[in-house]
Short mmCIF file of C-alpha atoms in Angstrom, two decimals:
data_model
loop_
_atom_site.label_atom_id
_atom_site.label_comp_id
_atom_site.label_asym_id
_atom_site.label_seq_id
_atom_site.Cartn_x
_atom_site.Cartn_y
_atom_site.Cartn_z
CA UNK A 1272 0.00 0.00 0.00
CA UNK A 1273 1.13 3.54 -0.68
CA UNK A 1274 0.67 6.59 1.49
CA UNK A 1275 1.36 10.27 0.93
CA UNK A 1276 1.53 12.74 3.81
CA UNK A 1277 1.38 16.50 3.41
CA UNK A 1278 1.63 18.05 6.86
CA UNK A 1279 1.04 21.69 5.90
CA UNK A 1280 -2.66 22.43 5.38
CA UNK A 1281 -1.87 26.06 4.52
CA UNK A 1282 1.22 28.11 3.70
CA UNK A 1283 1.85 31.80 3.10
CA UNK A 1284 4.71 33.30 1.11
CA UNK A 1285 5.64 36.80 0.09
CA UNK A 1286 5.67 37.52 -3.63
CA UNK A 1287 9.13 36.90 -5.21
CA UNK A 1288 10.29 34.72 -2.33
CA UNK A 1289 10.87 30.96 -2.45
CA UNK A 1290 8.65 28.44 -0.64
CA UNK A 1291 8.95 24.73 0.15
CA UNK A 1292 5.93 22.46 0.32
CA UNK A 1293 6.53 19.25 2.24
CA UNK A 1294 5.67 15.73 1.15
CA UNK A 1295 6.63 12.40 2.69
CA UNK A 1296 5.66 9.03 1.30
CA UNK A 1297 5.60 5.37 2.12
CA UNK A 1298 5.64 2.47 -0.32
CA UNK A 1299 6.89 -1.09 -0.68
CA UNK A 1300 7.52 -0.66 -4.42
CA UNK A 1301 11.11 -0.43 -5.62
CA UNK A 1302 10.25 1.52 -8.75
CA UNK A 1303 7.89 4.43 -8.36
CA UNK A 1304 7.21 7.93 -9.52
CA UNK A 1305 6.54 11.06 -7.49
CA UNK A 1306 4.45 13.91 -8.85
CA UNK A 1307 3.26 17.36 -7.90
CA UNK A 1308 0.04 18.87 -9.18
CA UNK A 1309 -1.43 22.36 -8.84
CA UNK A 1310 -5.14 22.98 -8.46
CA UNK A 1311 -6.24 26.63 -8.90
CA UNK A 1312 -9.64 27.77 -7.72
CA UNK A 1313 -11.09 26.79 -11.11
CA UNK A 1314 -10.66 23.15 -10.05
CA UNK A 1315 -8.58 21.73 -12.89
CA UNK A 1316 -5.50 19.75 -11.84
CA UNK A 1317 -2.28 20.77 -13.55
CA UNK A 1318 0.78 18.50 -13.64
CA UNK A 1319 3.91 20.35 -12.47
CA UNK A 1320 6.86 18.01 -12.03
CA UNK A 1321 7.90 14.36 -11.91
CA UNK A 1322 10.70 12.48 -10.12
CA UNK A 1323 11.50 8.82 -10.70
CA UNK A 1324 12.72 6.75 -7.79
CA UNK A 1325 15.91 5.83 -9.65
CA UNK A 1326 16.68 9.35 -10.81
CA UNK A 1327 19.84 10.53 -9.09
CA UNK A 1328 19.34 14.19 -9.86
CA UNK A 1329 16.52 16.30 -8.50
CA UNK A 1330 13.93 17.21 -11.11
CA UNK A 1331 13.51 20.82 -12.19
CA UNK A 1332 10.88 22.49 -14.37
CA UNK A 1333 11.27 26.22 -14.66
CA UNK A 1334 10.58 27.73 -11.22
CA UNK A 1335 9.67 24.34 -9.77
CA UNK A 1336 12.17 21.90 -8.34
CA UNK A 1337 11.67 18.68 -6.44
CA UNK A 1338 13.94 18.07 -3.46
CA UNK A 1339 14.07 14.26 -3.46
CA UNK A 1340 15.59 12.54 -0.44
CA UNK A 1341 15.04 8.83 -0.96
CA UNK A 1342 16.41 7.64 2.37
CA UNK A 1343 14.08 10.02 4.21
CA UNK A 1344 11.20 9.23 1.82
CA UNK A 1345 10.56 12.87 1.16
CA UNK A 1346 9.76 14.71 -2.08
CA UNK A 1347 9.39 18.38 -1.26
CA UNK A 1348 8.36 20.92 -3.89
CA UNK A 1349 10.33 24.15 -4.05
CA UNK A 1350 8.81 27.11 -5.86
CA UNK A 1351 11.26 29.91 -6.51
CA UNK A 1352 10.36 33.57 -7.08
CA UNK A 1353 6.71 33.13 -6.09
CA UNK A 1354 4.07 34.89 -8.16
CA UNK A 1355 0.50 35.83 -7.30
CA UNK A 1356 -0.68 33.22 -9.81
CA UNK A 1357 0.97 30.50 -7.74
CA UNK A 1358 -1.81 30.81 -5.15
CA UNK A 1359 -3.54 27.43 -5.36
CA UNK A 1360 -3.80 24.04 -3.74
CA UNK A 1361 -0.83 21.73 -4.33
CA UNK A 1362 -0.99 17.95 -4.24
CA UNK A 1363 1.82 15.45 -3.93
CA UNK A 1364 1.19 12.02 -5.50
CA UNK A 1365 2.98 8.78 -6.22
CA UNK A 1366 2.43 5.70 -8.33
CA UNK A 1367 4.21 2.42 -9.03
CA UNK A 1368 5.92 2.27 -12.39
CA UNK A 1369 6.21 -1.39 -13.28
CA UNK A 1370 3.66 -3.56 -11.53
CA UNK A 1371 -0.01 -4.19 -12.21
CA UNK A 1372 -0.90 -0.90 -10.55
CA UNK A 1373 1.40 1.15 -12.80
CA UNK A 1374 -0.05 4.61 -13.24
CA UNK A 1375 -2.52 4.32 -10.36
CA UNK A 1376 -1.71 7.30 -8.20
CA UNK A 1377 -2.16 7.92 -4.50
CA UNK A 1378 -2.65 11.60 -3.60
CA UNK A 1379 -1.95 13.54 -0.43
CA UNK A 1380 -4.50 15.84 1.20
CA UNK A 1381 -2.94 18.93 -0.32
CA UNK A 1382 -1.42 22.22 0.83
CA UNK A 1383 -3.10 25.55 0.15
CA UNK A 1384 -0.50 28.14 -0.84
CA UNK A 1385 -1.29 31.83 -0.64
CA UNK A 1386 1.12 34.33 -2.19
CA UNK A 1387 0.98 37.78 -0.60
CA UNK A 1388 1.70 40.92 -2.67
CA UNK B 529 -5.53 20.09 -29.40
CA UNK B 530 -5.06 16.95 -27.35
CA UNK B 531 -6.75 16.77 -24.00
CA UNK B 532 -9.54 15.51 -21.81
CA UNK B 533 -13.09 16.77 -21.92
CA UNK B 534 -15.73 16.32 -19.27
CA UNK B 535 -19.36 17.19 -19.55
CA UNK B 536 -21.38 18.74 -18.20
CA UNK B 537 -19.47 21.26 -16.10
CA UNK B 538 -22.35 21.59 -13.62
CA UNK B 539 -24.99 18.96 -13.00
CA UNK B 540 -28.01 18.98 -10.76
CA UNK B 541 -29.83 15.82 -9.83
CA UNK B 542 -32.82 14.93 -7.77
CA UNK B 543 -32.46 12.36 -5.06
CA UNK B 544 -33.09 8.84 -6.30
CA UNK B 545 -31.99 9.52 -9.87
CA UNK B 546 -29.04 7.98 -11.66
CA UNK B 547 -26.79 10.36 -13.58
CA UNK B 548 -23.93 9.76 -16.01
CA UNK B 549 -20.82 11.94 -16.24
CA UNK B 550 -18.97 11.96 -19.53
CA UNK B 551 -15.17 11.75 -19.96
CA UNK B 552 -13.41 11.66 -23.33
CA UNK B 553 -9.68 11.82 -24.13
CA UNK B 554 -7.78 12.11 -27.40
CA UNK B 555 -4.31 11.64 -25.91
CA UNK B 556 -4.18 7.97 -26.90
CA UNK B 557 -3.66 7.08 -23.25
CA UNK B 558 -4.23 3.54 -22.10
CA UNK B 559 -5.42 4.29 -18.58
CA UNK B 560 -8.29 6.41 -17.35
CA UNK B 561 -9.39 7.31 -13.82
CA UNK B 562 -12.29 8.82 -11.92
CA UNK B 563 -11.79 10.76 -8.71
CA UNK B 564 -14.09 12.40 -6.24
CA UNK B 565 -13.09 15.57 -4.41
CA UNK B 566 -15.01 17.06 -1.50
CA UNK B 567 -14.51 20.73 -0.51
CA UNK B 568 -11.04 21.43 0.88
CA UNK B 569 -9.98 17.82 0.60
CA UNK B 570 -7.82 15.60 -1.57
CA UNK B 571 -8.71 13.22 -4.38
CA UNK B 572 -10.22 9.83 -3.74
CA UNK B 573 -10.13 7.18 -6.46
CA UNK B 574 -13.50 5.80 -7.53
CA UNK B 575 -12.63 3.54 -10.50
CA UNK B 576 -9.77 3.12 -12.90
CA UNK B 577 -9.19 1.32 -16.16
CA UNK B 578 -5.84 0.38 -17.64
CA UNK B 579 -7.21 -1.13 -20.84
CA UNK B 580 -10.41 -1.29 -22.87
CA UNK B 581 -13.11 -3.58 -21.48
CA UNK B 582 -11.38 -3.81 -18.11
CA UNK B 583 -11.70 -1.67 -14.99
CA UNK B 584 -10.96 -1.91 -11.30
CA UNK B 585 -12.60 -0.52 -8.17
CA UNK B 586 -10.80 2.23 -6.37
CA UNK B 587 -11.14 3.21 -2.74
CA UNK B 588 -14.75 4.48 -2.86
CA UNK B 589 -16.52 2.54 -5.63
CA UNK B 590 -19.79 1.87 -3.79
CA UNK B 591 -22.72 3.59 -5.49
CA UNK B 592 -20.81 4.19 -8.73
CA UNK B 593 -20.44 2.25 -11.98
CA UNK B 594 -18.28 2.67 -15.10
CA UNK B 595 -17.74 1.20 -18.55
CA UNK B 596 -14.76 1.23 -20.91
CA UNK B 597 -15.99 0.15 -24.32
CA UNK B 598 -13.67 2.50 -26.20
CA UNK B 599 -10.14 3.63 -25.45
CA UNK B 600 -11.20 7.27 -25.65
CA UNK B 601 -14.21 7.12 -23.33
CA UNK B 602 -14.76 6.30 -19.65
CA UNK B 603 -18.23 7.39 -18.46
CA UNK B 604 -19.12 7.34 -14.76
CA UNK B 605 -22.65 6.66 -13.53
CA UNK B 606 -23.59 7.92 -10.09
CA UNK B 607 -26.41 5.69 -8.95
CA UNK B 608 -29.15 6.28 -6.41
CA UNK B 609 -27.23 3.93 -4.10
CA UNK B 610 -24.57 6.61 -3.56
CA UNK B 611 -25.65 8.19 -0.28
CA UNK B 612 -23.87 11.51 -0.56
CA UNK B 613 -23.07 12.20 -4.21
CA UNK B 614 -22.71 15.97 -4.07
CA UNK B 615 -19.04 16.56 -4.93
CA UNK B 616 -16.55 17.59 -7.61
CA UNK B 617 -15.68 14.76 -10.00
CA UNK B 618 -12.42 14.68 -11.90
CA UNK B 619 -11.50 12.39 -14.78
CA UNK B 620 -7.87 11.73 -15.69
CA UNK B 621 -5.81 9.67 -18.10
CA UNK B 622 -2.23 8.46 -18.32
CA UNK B 623 0.12 6.17 -20.13
CA UNK B 624 0.90 2.98 -18.24
CA UNK B 625 3.13 1.11 -20.66
CA UNK B 626 6.60 2.15 -21.72
CA UNK B 627 9.14 4.48 -20.25
CA UNK B 628 8.24 7.61 -18.40
CA UNK B 629 6.54 8.72 -15.25
CA UNK B 630 2.95 8.12 -16.31
CA UNK B 631 1.78 11.44 -14.95
CA UNK B 632 -1.94 11.97 -15.10
CA UNK B 633 -3.68 14.56 -17.21
CA UNK B 634 -6.97 15.85 -15.90
CA UNK B 635 -10.20 17.14 -17.34
CA UNK B 636 -11.87 20.35 -16.09
CA UNK B 637 -14.19 18.43 -13.76
CA UNK B 638 -17.94 18.15 -13.18
CA UNK B 639 -19.62 19.65 -10.11
CA UNK B 640 -22.55 17.45 -9.16
CA UNK B 641 -25.21 18.75 -6.79
CA UNK B 642 -28.04 16.61 -5.49
CA UNK B 643 -31.16 18.61 -4.71
#
């Protein structure tokens, strides 16, 4: 069974500053993927970034980076130079990559990020 | 443009009625998923399908049914057996075979309200 824990229900950050959203996970799979999604108030889920369990380097996508610490089972999202449009709910998720449940994701409860002007 | 469409965006239903939510994708993805989201909460998996004519129950399948007759389509029926169906429903799709992370792509969602 897989489990995702996001311990920060809400976070505030000043515009142009960096912010870290926490995510820890638990799984018995050896090969898995970790994902972050953004959900604005409109409701649609937007894929942000992916990290494979065997990737040695942390993933980066523009202003998003994933701080992957495998031994600690953490996959924190770092958003640099926050913008007002970053205000949204953020979900961490994981899925196995090579067993019969490949692609089936488990989601955390989310963190609501508010960017202050 | 490739993507996922869900219809309708808003749906109102009387108690005791079945209702079907549409989900179509043109991304050529093998897998499709249905999630339920209650206000301020995360996503809970209702059903998923990794291949045509096959689907599996998720964590909260009671009161829901699905079909997967075509690769592009995965409709969800909310039956009268679902005790509290008012929620936001999200459909998603992903690759499951081959290299890559198999991230999910989501539709815009359907807000269902039971009157």
